Short mmCIF file of C-alpha atoms and ligand atoms in Angstrom, two decimals:
data_model
loop_
_atom_site.label_atom_id
_atom_site.label_comp_id
_atom_site.label_asym_id
_atom_site.label_seq_id
_atom_site.Cartn_x
_atom_site.Cartn_y
_atom_site.Cartn_z
CA MET A 454 0.09 0.05 -0.34
CA THR A 455 3.56 2.38 0.30
CA THR A 456 3.65 4.37 -2.67
CA PRO A 457 6.39 7.25 -3.85
CA ASP A 458 4.00 9.51 -2.34
CA LEU A 459 2.18 8.19 1.11
CA HIS A 460 4.53 6.19 3.87
CA LEU A 461 2.30 3.16 5.60
CA GLU A 462 3.99 1.36 8.35
CA PHE A 463 2.78 -0.23 11.79
CA LEU A 464 4.15 0.21 15.11
CA GLY A 465 3.75 -0.69 18.28
CA GLU A 466 4.43 -4.62 20.19
CA GLN A 467 1.77 -5.92 18.38
CA GLN A 468 1.89 -3.61 15.13
CA GLU A 469 -1.19 -2.22 16.62
CA VAL A 470 -0.74 1.39 15.32
CA ALA A 471 -0.62 2.27 11.36
CA VAL A 472 1.40 5.11 10.61
CA ILE A 473 0.09 6.72 7.07
CA ARG A 474 2.67 9.39 5.99
CA LEU A 475 2.54 11.92 3.11
CA THR A 476 5.53 11.78 1.66
CA ARG A 477 5.06 14.43 -1.56
CA VAL A 478 7.57 16.81 0.37
CA ALA A 479 8.31 18.56 -3.15
CA LYS A 480 4.83 19.50 -3.58
CA ARG A 481 3.94 20.61 0.64
CA ASN A 482 1.86 16.69 0.69
CA ALA A 483 -0.25 18.75 -1.77
CA LEU A 484 -2.83 15.64 -2.53
CA ASN A 485 -3.66 14.82 -5.91
CA ASP A 486 -6.02 11.99 -7.14
CA ALA A 487 -3.37 9.66 -7.34
CA LEU A 488 -2.97 10.38 -3.43
CA ILE A 489 -6.54 10.91 -2.16
CA LEU A 490 -7.24 7.51 -3.97
CA SER A 491 -4.18 6.10 -1.60
CA ILE A 492 -5.03 7.50 1.05
CA ARG A 493 -9.04 6.29 0.66
CA ASN A 494 -7.42 2.48 0.20
CA THR A 495 -4.55 2.57 2.61
CA PHE A 496 -8.17 3.02 5.45
CA GLU A 497 -10.11 0.12 3.75
CA ASN A 498 -7.40 -1.93 3.22
CA LEU A 499 -5.96 -1.80 7.23
CA PRO A 500 -4.72 -5.65 8.97
CA ALA A 501 -6.67 -6.43 12.25
CA THR A 502 -4.50 -6.39 14.29
CA VAL A 503 -4.63 -2.02 13.88
CA ARG A 504 -6.42 -0.67 16.73
CA ALA A 505 -5.04 3.19 15.56
CA ALA A 506 -3.82 5.06 13.62
CA VAL A 507 -2.04 8.60 12.97
CA ILE A 508 -1.25 10.54 9.78
CA ASP A 509 1.31 13.01 9.60
CA GLY A 510 2.89 15.25 6.34
CA GLN A 511 6.82 14.10 5.75
CA GLY A 512 8.86 17.97 5.16
CA ASP A 513 8.10 21.49 6.48
CA HIS A 514 4.60 20.73 6.41
CA PHE A 515 1.72 18.23 6.91
CA CYS A 516 -0.31 19.45 3.60
CA ALA A 517 -0.81 22.49 1.21
CA GLY A 518 -3.62 21.50 0.75
CA LEU A 519 -6.00 19.82 -3.03
CA ASP A 520 -3.18 19.87 -5.91
CA LEU A 521 -3.90 22.79 -7.31
CA SER A 522 -2.40 21.84 -10.79
CA GLU A 523 -5.18 19.21 -11.04
CA LEU A 524 -7.75 21.96 -11.33
CA THR A 525 -7.95 22.68 -14.76
CA GLU A 526 -10.91 22.68 -16.87
CA ARG A 527 -13.60 20.46 -14.99
CA ASP A 528 -16.95 20.51 -16.33
CA ALA A 529 -20.10 20.99 -13.31
CA GLY A 530 -20.72 17.22 -13.47
CA GLN A 531 -16.71 16.13 -13.31
CA GLY A 532 -16.29 19.06 -10.41
CA LEU A 533 -19.42 16.87 -8.76
CA HIS A 534 -17.77 13.94 -8.71
CA HIS A 535 -14.16 15.20 -7.68
CA SER A 536 -15.58 16.11 -4.83
CA ARG A 537 -17.62 12.80 -4.17
CA MET A 538 -14.22 11.07 -4.56
CA TRP A 539 -12.21 13.14 -1.98
CA HIS A 540 -15.44 12.94 0.45
CA ALA A 541 -15.46 9.06 -0.31
CA ALA A 542 -12.02 9.00 1.15
CA LEU A 543 -12.30 11.03 3.82
CA GLU A 544 -15.15 9.21 4.89
CA ARG A 545 -13.22 6.38 5.13
CA VAL A 546 -11.08 7.99 7.30
CA GLN A 547 -13.38 9.70 10.11
CA PHE A 548 -15.92 6.11 9.12
CA GLY A 549 -12.95 3.50 8.64
CA PRO A 550 -12.32 1.47 11.03
CA VAL A 551 -9.91 2.76 13.78
CA PRO A 552 -9.53 5.78 15.36
CA VAL A 553 -6.57 8.25 13.53
CA VAL A 554 -4.41 10.87 15.27
CA ALA A 555 -3.62 13.62 12.74
CA ALA A 556 0.03 14.85 13.47
CA LEU A 557 0.46 18.91 12.12
CA HIS A 558 3.47 20.97 11.54
CA GLY A 559 3.52 23.68 8.77
CA ALA A 560 0.77 24.60 6.60
CA VAL A 561 -2.65 22.81 7.33
CA VAL A 562 -4.52 24.34 4.68
CA GLY A 563 -7.30 23.95 2.34
CA GLY A 564 -7.93 20.42 1.96
CA GLY A 565 -5.23 19.78 4.21
CA LEU A 566 -7.20 21.14 7.26
CA GLU A 567 -10.43 19.26 5.21
CA LEU A 568 -7.63 15.80 5.94
CA ALA A 569 -6.99 16.68 9.61
CA SER A 570 -10.89 17.89 10.20
CA ALA A 571 -11.67 14.12 9.31
CA CYS A 572 -9.60 13.02 12.35
CA HIS A 573 -10.27 11.65 15.59
CA ILE A 574 -8.03 14.12 17.47
CA ARG A 575 -5.20 16.89 16.17
CA VAL A 576 -2.36 16.97 17.80
CA ALA A 577 -0.32 20.25 16.69
CA ASP A 578 3.28 21.35 17.22
CA GLU A 579 3.98 25.14 17.90
CA THR A 580 4.94 25.96 13.48
CA ALA A 581 1.41 24.64 12.03
CA PHE A 582 -1.13 26.73 10.30
CA TYR A 583 -4.02 27.06 9.62
CA ALA A 584 -5.84 28.29 6.18
CA LEU A 585 -8.57 28.02 3.99
CA PRO A 586 -7.12 29.58 0.60
CA GLU A 587 -10.34 28.57 -1.31
CA GLY A 588 -11.83 31.66 -1.06
CA SER A 589 -9.22 33.89 -2.44
CA ARG A 590 -8.44 31.31 -5.76
CA GLY A 591 -11.87 31.84 -6.44
CA ILE A 592 -12.81 27.57 -5.41
CA PHE A 593 -14.41 26.95 -2.06
CA VAL A 594 -13.68 23.93 -0.02
CA GLY A 595 -14.47 20.43 -1.63
CA GLY A 596 -13.79 17.39 0.65
CA GLY A 597 -16.16 17.77 3.15
CA GLY A 598 -15.08 20.80 5.30
CA ALA A 599 -18.11 22.91 5.03
CA VAL A 600 -19.32 20.35 7.29
CA ARG A 601 -16.43 19.20 9.57
CA ILE A 602 -15.06 22.85 9.69
CA PRO A 603 -18.11 24.13 11.16
CA ARG A 604 -18.41 21.61 13.51
CA LEU A 605 -15.33 22.36 14.84
CA ILE A 606 -15.28 25.76 15.15
CA GLY A 607 -18.23 26.93 13.91
CA THR A 608 -19.84 28.97 11.06
CA ALA A 609 -18.37 32.65 12.16
CA ARG A 610 -14.87 31.71 12.27
CA MET A 611 -14.80 28.61 8.91
CA THR A 612 -16.73 32.28 7.18
CA ASP A 613 -14.19 34.57 8.07
CA MET A 614 -11.10 32.48 7.43
CA MET A 615 -12.73 31.80 3.77
CA LEU A 616 -14.18 35.76 3.65
CA THR A 617 -11.00 37.26 4.34
CA GLY A 618 -8.04 34.81 4.29
CA ARG A 619 -7.57 34.75 8.03
CA VAL A 620 -4.36 32.78 9.49
CA TYR A 621 -4.82 30.90 12.44
CA ASN A 622 -1.21 30.19 14.22
CA ALA A 623 -0.74 27.33 15.97
CA ALA A 624 -1.69 28.44 19.40
CA ASP A 625 -4.77 30.27 18.50
CA GLY A 626 -6.04 27.20 16.11
CA GLU A 627 -5.67 25.34 19.60
CA ARG A 628 -8.00 28.39 21.30
CA ILE A 629 -10.09 28.09 18.35
CA GLY A 630 -10.44 23.43 18.40
CA LEU A 631 -8.90 23.33 15.60
CA ALA A 632 -6.43 20.72 17.57
CA GLN A 633 -6.68 19.45 20.73
CA TYR A 634 -2.60 19.75 22.08
CA LEU A 635 -0.79 22.09 21.93
CA VAL A 636 3.14 21.14 20.99
CA PRO A 637 7.09 22.58 20.52
CA PRO A 638 8.02 21.86 17.04
CA GLY A 639 9.26 18.86 16.04
CA GLN A 640 6.79 17.18 18.43
CA ALA A 641 3.38 16.42 17.50
CA PHE A 642 4.13 13.06 15.16
CA ALA A 643 5.97 11.77 19.15
CA LYS A 644 2.57 13.06 20.80
CA ALA A 645 0.28 11.56 18.52
CA LEU A 646 1.65 7.99 18.48
CA GLU A 647 1.60 8.21 22.69
CA LEU A 648 -2.12 9.20 22.13
CA ALA A 649 -2.87 6.72 19.04
CA GLU A 650 -0.95 3.69 21.26
CA ARG A 651 -3.42 4.61 24.29
CA VAL A 652 -6.57 5.01 21.92
CA ALA A 653 -5.33 0.99 20.74
CA GLN A 654 -5.00 -0.20 24.07
CA ASN A 655 -8.92 0.42 25.04
CA ALA A 656 -12.39 -2.18 24.15
CA PRO A 657 -12.57 -2.19 20.56
CA LEU A 658 -16.62 -1.56 20.93
CA THR A 659 -15.62 1.55 22.65
CA ASN A 660 -13.59 2.95 20.10
CA TYR A 661 -16.36 2.43 18.02
CA ALA A 662 -18.69 3.88 19.37
CA LEU A 663 -16.90 6.82 19.88
CA MET A 664 -16.70 6.71 16.18
CA HIS A 665 -19.70 6.03 15.00
CA ALA A 666 -22.16 6.14 17.36
CA LEU A 667 -21.40 9.72 18.97
CA PRO A 668 -21.20 11.51 15.73
CA ARG A 669 -24.58 11.09 15.18
CA ILE A 670 -25.76 10.89 18.32
CA ALA A 671 -24.24 14.68 18.78
CA GLU A 672 -26.87 15.36 14.76
CA GLN A 673 -29.78 13.59 16.25
CA PRO A 674 -32.89 15.50 17.84
CA ALA A 675 -31.95 14.98 22.08
CA ASP A 676 -34.58 12.23 22.55
CA GLN A 677 -33.46 10.25 19.75
CA GLY A 678 -29.69 10.74 20.88
CA TYR A 679 -30.54 9.44 24.45
CA LEU A 680 -32.46 5.81 22.72
CA THR A 681 -29.18 5.69 21.06
CA GLU A 682 -26.97 6.68 23.84
CA ALA A 683 -28.76 3.88 25.78
CA MET A 684 -28.58 1.37 23.01
CA MET A 685 -24.95 1.80 22.25
CA ALA A 686 -24.28 2.37 26.35
CA ALA A 687 -25.73 -1.60 26.90
CA ILE A 688 -24.14 -3.12 23.40
CA ALA A 689 -20.56 -1.77 24.73
CA GLN A 690 -21.33 -2.96 28.34
CA SER A 691 -22.92 -6.47 27.44
CA ALA A 692 -19.14 -7.11 25.73
CA PRO A 693 -16.96 -9.87 28.04
CA GLU A 694 -14.33 -7.43 27.83
CA ALA A 695 -15.65 -4.65 28.93
CA LYS A 696 -17.13 -6.40 31.75
CA GLU A 697 -13.53 -7.76 32.66
CA ARG A 698 -11.92 -4.63 32.70
CA VAL A 699 -14.87 -3.40 35.67
CA ARG A 700 -14.05 -6.14 37.51
CA ALA A 701 -10.13 -5.46 37.22
CA PHE A 702 -11.03 -1.68 38.97
CA LEU A 703 -13.54 -3.19 41.41
CA ASP A 704 -10.29 -5.95 42.90
CA GLY A 705 -8.27 -2.81 42.85
CA LYS A 706 -6.01 -4.24 39.47
CA ALA A 707 -6.89 -1.15 37.42
CA ALA A 708 -5.36 2.10 36.61
CA LYS A 709 -7.45 5.23 39.08
CA VAL A 710 -8.45 8.23 36.95
CA SER A 711 -5.13 10.80 38.32
CA LYS A 712 -4.04 14.01 37.24
CA ASP A 713 -0.79 13.37 37.14
C1 1HE B 685 1.36 22.85 -4.79
C2 1HE B 685 0.70 23.09 -4.03
C3 1HE B 685 -0.56 23.17 -4.31
C4 1HE B 685 2.72 23.83 -3.32
N1 1HE B 685 -1.35 22.28 -5.17
N2 1HE B 685 1.36 22.77 -5.98
N3 1HE B 685 -3.65 25.66 -1.58
C5 1HE B 685 -3.35 26.03 -1.20
O1 1HE B 685 -4.02 27.36 -1.97
C6 1HE B 685 -1.73 26.87 -0.62
C7 1HE B 685 -0.50 26.88 -1.87
N4 1HE B 685 0.39 26.81 -0.90
C8 1HE B 685 1.03 27.15 -0.31
O2 1HE B 685 0.42 28.40 0.04
C9 1HE B 685 2.68 27.25 0.20
O3 1HE B 685 3.25 26.18 -1.18
C10 1HE B 685 2.85 26.27 1.04
C11 1HE B 685 2.83 27.51 2.59
C12 1HE B 685 1.59 25.54 1.84
C13 1HE B 685 4.54 26.07 1.68
O4 1HE B 685 5.21 27.21 1.16
P1 1HE B 685 6.68 26.90 0.72
O5 1HE B 685 6.99 28.33 0.33
O6 1HE B 685 7.20 25.76 1.33
O7 1HE B 685 6.50 26.22 -0.88
P2 1HE B 685 6.07 26.37 -2.56
O8 1HE B 685 7.94 26.95 -2.98
O9 1HE B 685 5.54 27.38 -2.45
O10 1HE B 685 6.01 25.14 -2.81
C14 1HE B 685 6.58 24.64 -3.21
C15 1HE B 685 5.89 23.60 -4.74
O11 1HE B 685 5.07 22.75 -3.89
C16 1HE B 685 6.56 24.56 -5.48
O12 1HE B 685 6.59 23.22 -6.61
P3 1HE B 685 7.15 23.93 -7.93
O13 1HE B 685 7.19 23.27 -8.64
O14 1HE B 685 7.35 25.34 -8.38
O15 1HE B 685 8.36 23.56 -7.02
C17 1HE B 685 4.47 25.00 -5.93
O16 1HE B 685 3.79 25.65 -6.45
C18 1HE B 685 4.31 23.17 -5.06
N5 1HE B 685 2.33 22.72 -3.81
N6 1HE B 685 1.20 23.76 -2.68
C19 1HE B 685 -0.15 23.22 -5.84
N7 1HE B 685 -1.06 23.00 -3.69
C20 1HE B 685 -10.99 19.56 -2.29
S1 1HE B 685 -10.71 20.67 -2.44
C21 1HE B 685 -9.59 21.47 -1.58
C22 1HE B 685 -9.57 22.38 -2.16
C23 1HE B 685 -8.28 23.31 -1.91
O17 1HE B 685 -7.33 22.80 -1.37
S2 1HE B 685 -7.61 25.14 -2.19
C24 1HE B 685 -6.40 25.68 -1.53
C25 1HE B 685 -5.31 24.93 -1.95
#
């Protein structure tokens, strides 16, 4: 599944963390059609041993967004299908088999921010910056950004980013919710890997619930959300693994919640 523009490897004692790295450094990891299809293919074919994933970018930037050199003379129908191709790929990231941690640095712009938004946790180092230059390029987001980014930062902030070309630095990005973690330069990958290894230790049904039930519950009217939550809770707690984990705590064999 490794290609010249995408590297895949497995880390951890049981190879439980997949590391997906964009390696199109000369083009600042701009996403051409082939790379988008590679991302989709990778998430569709992760081995069953994998429990969590990290995605990052080689070089000085996470991702420069859509490969603008491919934005040629598409007609409306071709543009529609191109956008839908991105949707299908990023849907495999968000609703694929395992939680994904994005390790961000440098440019996280346009389609790069759309890719990051499809991940479940975002870790940024202090070199990261975020923008949606689509506005100034005369185009619009097409990789699911109009759906996902307002859910992270609100419609007003996204509108401002696109209307004015506003660039958020790493600290402000973390403040407004584009990233959940902010780390010193060069440390995003290490932190993302540490988090992914921790996520990989969760009961698979818990991770499934967080990826597949929680975002849908959050979109449901409250009375439907409560019912979906109750059903998901019942399924998760019925798993033998859940019972073992609760028993381990009651027997004093599992870690307490600690603020350190
Ligand atoms: C590219 C791209 C690209 C770089 N498509 N080729 N995205 C953008 O509007 C962002 C455009 N890129 C930039 O603003 C800058 O390149 C960066 C801030 C990301 C990096 O700057 P820098 O100085 O490190 O690199 P560079 O010299 O600008 O670029 C190096 C090469 O990468 C150069 O090619 P070269 O052949 O002259 O060496 C650039 O042309 C190339 N390159 N970014 C194509 N994006 C689903 S819809 C999503 C819609 C969008 O994402 S729109 C936003 C697109």
